Amino acid sequence: MPGAIYAEGLVKTFGDVRALDGVDLDVPEGTVLGLLGPNGAGKTTAVRVLTTLLQPDSGKAVVAGVDVLKHPNEVRRSIGLSGQFAAVDEYLTGRENLQMVGRLYQMSAKAAKIRAGELLERFNLAEAADRPAKTYSGGMRRRLDLAAALVVSPPVMFMDEPTTGLDPRNRQALWEVIKELVSGGTTLLLTTQYLEEADHLADDICVIDHGKVIARGTSDELKARTGGERVEVVVHRPDEIAPAREVLTGFGKGEITIEDHTRRLTVPVTGGAKLLAEVIRELDTRGIEIDDIGLRRPTLDDVFISLTGHHAEEAAEGNGEVSDRKGAKARKEAVK
C-alpha cells in the first residue's frame, strides 16, 4: 500500500526544460524523506506538484491517501507547506501573521491566538511578536514562515530547504521541532542541499538530479557508495601536488580530486584514523611539507561526484522551476 506521500512517473516540463523526468517517491507514514540535490535538480518542482500548486504533465501523486490531481482541495486540508522563501505579510505583526493563518484554517479566534503565542515562544520570536514583520531580519522571517506552516498539526508536511538563512542555533532548534513533529506521527518530505541536515532528520534520502531520482537509501548507505571517508591534504607548495598525489594514490579507493589554487588534494579511503597516520608518515618520509591534513566524512559534492560525475551546482535554480516568492498567495490558496 502506498505511503503517506506517493508519486509515480511524475513529469513536468517548462518549455524545453524537463524539470521532472519520471520521478517516483514513496514516503511511509510517520517518517522523513530527504529530497537531496543541487539547485535546479527538480526538488521544488516536485514539492509544488505534491502540494497541488503545480500540475504535472503526466504521472500520479497521492498525499494522505488523496489523489492530488482529482481532489486538490482535500489534499490542501491535510498538509502543511513551508517554501524556499519566507511567505509572510510584511505589514502584519508576527502574531497577526500566525493568527491570520489560523483563521484561514477555520480555527476560532481564541484558538488561533493561543496557537500563535505557543509558536512565537517555540521559535524564539516572542519578544518581536508585536512588531511588523517588515522589521524582522531575514532569519526571523524564515522562522515566522516555518511557524506559520505549523499553525495546524498536519498529518503530512512539506519543507522546501527550511533552514536556508538560519544561524546554527536556530537551525538546531528547527531540527528539534521537526523531530517532535515526526515523533507525533507527522510524515515529512524535506528538500535540502545539505547532507548534514539529511543526516540529522531523514529516515531515507532520495538523490535527485536533472529531474530524475538517481539514488535512494539511508545517509550511511549513500556515503558508503561514495567511499565512507575522505583524506584531505593541503601541501605547502604547488610543486608538491604531484608527489602528494602519488602518495594518496597508494592509499585511496577512488579518484583523487585536486584544487590547484588551494593546493588541496582529496581522496576517498577506508581505514579511518589508522590509515590517516600511515598517510602522514609516508608524506613525511618523502619530504612533502603539508599545511593541513584531515579525515572527514563525505559532503554533498562527494555524493554527487560519485553518482553523477559533476559537482553540485551553486547557480540559482535555472531549470524552469517557478519562483517561490509568491508563497504568501500560495499559502492562502492552500487552505481554501
XYZ file of C-alpha atoms in Angstrom:
336
model
C 0.000 0.000 0.000
C 1.401 3.439 -0.906
C 2.821 5.592 1.870
C 1.545 8.941 3.130
C 3.283 10.558 0.139
C 3.348 8.620 -3.102
C 4.369 9.639 -6.609
C 4.710 7.567 -9.739
C 6.196 8.724 -13.037
C 5.866 12.462 -12.418
C 6.812 14.520 -15.477
C 6.833 18.321 -15.707
C 8.345 20.423 -18.448
C 8.893 24.155 -18.784
C 9.473 24.864 -22.457
C 12.470 22.787 -23.481
C 13.431 22.012 -19.879
C 12.310 18.727 -18.328
C 12.137 19.713 -14.656
C 10.718 16.340 -13.582
C 11.560 13.310 -15.670
C 9.636 10.330 -14.301
C 10.026 10.873 -10.556
C 8.882 8.054 -8.239
C 8.570 8.611 -4.473
C 7.092 6.625 -1.603
C 7.215 8.002 1.955
C 5.822 5.730 4.700
C 3.579 7.333 7.299
C 5.418 8.916 10.229
C 8.818 9.069 8.502
C 11.039 11.739 6.949
C 12.189 11.597 3.343
C 15.070 13.893 2.491
C 14.982 15.005 -1.142
C 18.611 15.858 -1.718
C 20.004 17.644 -4.742
C 21.651 20.762 -6.131
C 19.848 23.917 -7.161
C 17.870 23.247 -10.316
C 17.611 19.492 -9.747
C 13.814 19.478 -9.608
C 13.215 19.416 -5.851
C 10.960 22.467 -5.676
C 9.004 21.387 -8.746
C 8.319 18.035 -7.066
C 7.124 19.773 -3.911
C 4.851 22.081 -5.899
C 3.256 19.170 -7.701
C 2.694 17.214 -4.486
C 1.187 20.254 -2.736
C -1.239 20.989 -5.626
C 0.470 24.267 -6.591
C 1.605 22.897 -9.952
C 0.005 20.356 -12.255
C 2.254 17.675 -13.758
C 2.219 16.870 -17.453
C 1.845 13.203 -16.578
C 2.147 10.818 -13.667
C 0.291 10.054 -10.461
C 0.517 11.582 -6.980
C -1.287 10.652 -3.761
C -0.892 12.556 -0.496
C -2.527 11.480 2.774
C -4.484 8.912 0.805
C -5.968 11.511 -1.555
C -5.326 11.828 -5.281
C -3.567 15.163 -5.798
C -4.962 15.721 -9.289
C -8.546 14.635 -8.616
C -9.100 16.181 -5.178
C -6.630 19.062 -4.665
C -8.769 20.916 -2.105
C -8.945 17.847 0.097
C -5.176 17.448 -0.127
C -4.676 21.075 0.925
C -6.630 20.486 4.114
C -4.255 17.668 5.074
C -0.859 19.280 4.513
C 1.455 21.972 5.776
C 3.924 23.739 3.488
C 6.970 25.902 4.051
C 8.512 27.077 0.767
C 12.018 28.243 -0.054
C 11.336 31.891 0.692
C 9.595 33.374 3.717
C 5.954 33.940 2.779
C 4.819 36.435 5.406
C 2.800 39.639 5.251
C 5.327 42.369 5.999
C 2.709 44.826 7.274
C 1.250 42.476 9.864
C 2.992 41.709 13.133
C 4.392 38.276 13.743
C 1.451 37.468 15.979
C -1.055 38.733 13.413
C 0.553 36.638 10.668
C 0.118 33.462 12.676
C -3.391 34.318 13.787
C -4.357 35.025 10.177
C -3.162 31.595 9.101
C -5.083 30.006 11.944
C -8.262 31.774 10.896
C -7.730 30.697 7.281
C -7.649 27.144 8.583
C -11.002 27.918 10.236
C -9.679 27.918 13.798
C -11.636 30.034 16.270
C -10.178 33.452 17.087
C -9.327 32.276 20.605
C -7.652 29.064 19.416
C -5.680 30.929 16.736
C -4.441 33.423 19.337
C -3.332 30.689 21.724
C -1.586 28.738 18.982
C 0.180 31.868 17.721
C 1.556 32.509 21.205
C 2.821 28.941 21.502
C 4.631 29.111 18.178
C 6.150 32.531 18.841
C 7.704 31.117 22.015
C 8.814 27.954 20.287
C 10.615 29.839 17.513
C 12.178 32.486 19.792
C 10.027 35.263 18.362
C 8.051 36.243 21.467
C 9.942 39.490 22.043
C 9.267 40.611 18.459
C 5.724 39.236 18.328
C 4.015 42.623 18.096
C 6.419 44.244 15.650
C 5.600 44.402 11.912
C 7.265 41.564 10.032
C 8.990 44.100 7.767
C 11.236 44.980 10.737
C 12.375 41.362 11.120
C 15.751 40.114 9.974
C 15.879 37.514 7.215
C 16.362 34.718 9.723
C 13.438 35.918 11.830
C 11.159 35.997 8.785
C 12.223 32.475 7.940
C 11.340 31.298 11.439
C 7.987 33.064 11.271
C 7.240 31.368 7.954
C 8.086 27.976 9.427
C 5.871 28.712 12.426
C 3.006 29.573 10.054
C 3.363 26.170 8.410
C 2.819 24.565 11.823
C -0.209 26.532 12.990
C -2.262 23.394 12.500
C -0.770 19.956 13.076
C -0.976 18.496 9.567
C -0.581 14.743 9.056
C 1.718 15.479 6.097
C 4.283 18.282 5.997
C 6.441 19.635 3.163
C 9.504 21.761 3.897
C 11.488 23.145 0.961
C 15.028 23.957 2.158
C 13.678 25.147 5.533
C 16.973 26.114 7.177
C 18.181 28.475 4.452
C 19.138 31.749 6.158
C 19.066 30.355 9.697
C 22.020 30.637 12.057
C 23.343 27.422 13.692
C 21.336 27.899 16.908
C 18.032 28.372 15.122
C 18.845 25.573 12.689
C 19.293 23.209 15.629
C 16.036 24.470 17.157
C 14.176 23.761 13.927
C 15.641 20.277 13.774
C 14.236 19.613 17.237
C 10.804 20.888 16.161
C 10.867 18.588 13.145
C 11.840 15.592 15.291
C 8.946 16.346 17.656
C 6.520 16.554 14.741
C 7.614 13.223 13.324
C 7.567 11.517 16.711
C 3.932 12.640 16.931
C 3.107 10.846 13.670
C 3.620 13.571 11.039
C 5.041 12.485 7.689
C 7.596 14.903 6.267
C 9.132 15.487 2.857
C 12.170 17.707 3.318
C 14.198 19.159 0.465
C 17.746 20.177 1.222
C 21.188 20.702 -0.273
C 22.873 19.777 2.992
C 23.900 16.214 3.704
C 24.318 17.157 7.382
C 20.661 18.138 7.563
C 19.574 14.886 5.971
C 21.888 13.079 8.403
C 20.032 14.543 11.369
C 16.490 14.268 10.116
C 15.839 11.830 7.288
C 14.947 8.169 7.653
C 15.535 7.805 3.937
C 17.102 10.011 1.249
C 16.342 10.389 -2.442
C 19.078 11.998 -4.516
C 17.594 13.899 -7.438
C 19.441 15.444 -10.371
C 18.151 16.819 -13.677
C 14.614 15.839 -12.711
C 15.402 12.186 -12.007
C 15.837 10.179 -8.819
C 19.333 8.781 -9.255
C 19.818 7.100 -5.880
C 17.911 6.251 -2.732
C 18.929 4.956 0.663
C 19.855 5.981 4.164
C 22.544 8.582 4.710
C 25.055 5.898 5.649
C 24.201 3.843 2.557
C 24.751 6.821 0.270
C 28.021 7.683 1.956
C 29.158 4.105 1.567
C 28.568 4.407 -2.176
C 30.924 7.392 -2.274
C 33.608 5.741 -0.137
C 32.813 6.301 3.514
C 35.638 8.736 4.370
C 37.923 11.260 2.718
C 41.527 12.203 3.376
C 42.180 15.861 2.600
C 45.721 17.166 2.269
C 46.867 20.743 1.706
C 50.517 20.824 0.595
C 52.790 23.769 1.263
C 53.978 24.416 -2.301
C 52.423 23.886 -5.750
C 55.326 21.661 -6.848
C 54.419 19.214 -4.066
C 50.996 18.462 -5.533
C 52.298 15.804 -7.940
C 54.304 13.786 -5.366
C 51.450 14.073 -2.861
C 49.134 12.660 -5.491
C 51.433 9.658 -5.892
C 51.275 9.034 -2.156
C 47.483 9.290 -1.987
C 47.084 7.002 -4.991
C 48.601 4.223 -2.907
C 46.034 4.668 -0.137
C 42.926 5.825 -1.962
C 39.851 3.887 -3.012
C 38.767 6.162 -5.816
C 39.539 9.211 -7.912
C 41.691 11.951 -6.394
C 40.262 15.468 -6.577
C 42.805 18.288 -6.855
C 42.215 22.013 -6.305
C 45.329 23.666 -7.714
C 44.577 27.152 -6.378
C 44.316 25.921 -2.778
C 46.863 23.076 -3.190
C 44.235 20.702 -1.749
C 44.022 17.007 -2.634
C 41.076 14.828 -1.605
C 40.694 11.067 -1.948
C 38.114 8.512 -0.712
C 39.593 5.986 1.707
C 38.741 3.244 4.156
C 40.652 2.641 7.353
C 39.917 5.660 9.499
C 42.477 7.251 11.819
C 44.939 4.372 11.453
C 45.163 4.942 7.702
C 45.488 8.702 8.220
C 48.546 8.109 10.404
C 50.083 5.962 7.654
C 49.470 8.711 5.068
C 51.165 11.269 7.308
C 54.197 9.009 7.773
C 54.536 8.416 4.035
C 54.276 12.133 3.223
C 56.937 12.859 5.837
C 59.208 10.102 4.504
C 59.076 11.681 1.038
C 59.788 15.132 2.425
C 56.421 16.590 1.359
C 55.566 19.543 3.554
C 51.890 19.902 4.408
C 49.906 22.846 5.744
C 46.877 20.786 6.730
C 45.641 17.203 6.715
C 42.486 15.589 7.984
C 39.925 12.813 7.764
C 36.321 13.784 7.049
C 33.005 12.312 6.076
C 31.593 12.797 2.555
C 29.994 16.082 1.572
C 27.153 16.730 -0.863
C 29.709 17.283 -3.615
C 31.308 13.912 -2.847
C 27.944 12.195 -3.232
C 27.239 13.986 -6.481
C 30.661 13.432 -7.962
C 30.263 9.737 -7.231
C 26.720 9.482 -8.583
C 26.754 11.937 -11.474
C 30.354 12.830 -12.223
C 29.827 16.533 -11.542
C 29.734 18.936 -8.619
C 26.517 20.193 -7.062
C 25.955 23.449 -8.917
C 25.771 26.636 -6.900
C 23.782 28.560 -9.519
C 20.249 29.668 -8.816
C 17.515 27.284 -9.903
C 17.521 27.750 -13.627
C 15.838 24.658 -14.928
C 12.419 26.247 -15.152
C 11.449 25.864 -11.510
C 8.933 28.531 -10.663
C 9.975 31.140 -8.099
C 8.568 30.663 -4.615
C 8.397 34.381 -3.884
C 4.637 34.331 -4.336
C 4.422 31.967 -1.387
C 2.044 34.154 0.619
C -0.580 33.836 -2.097
C 0.122 30.123 -2.403
C -0.318 29.647 1.331
C -3.738 31.302 1.221
C -4.721 29.148 -1.757
C -3.565 26.019 0.061
C -6.050 26.441 2.890
C -9.112 27.410 0.857
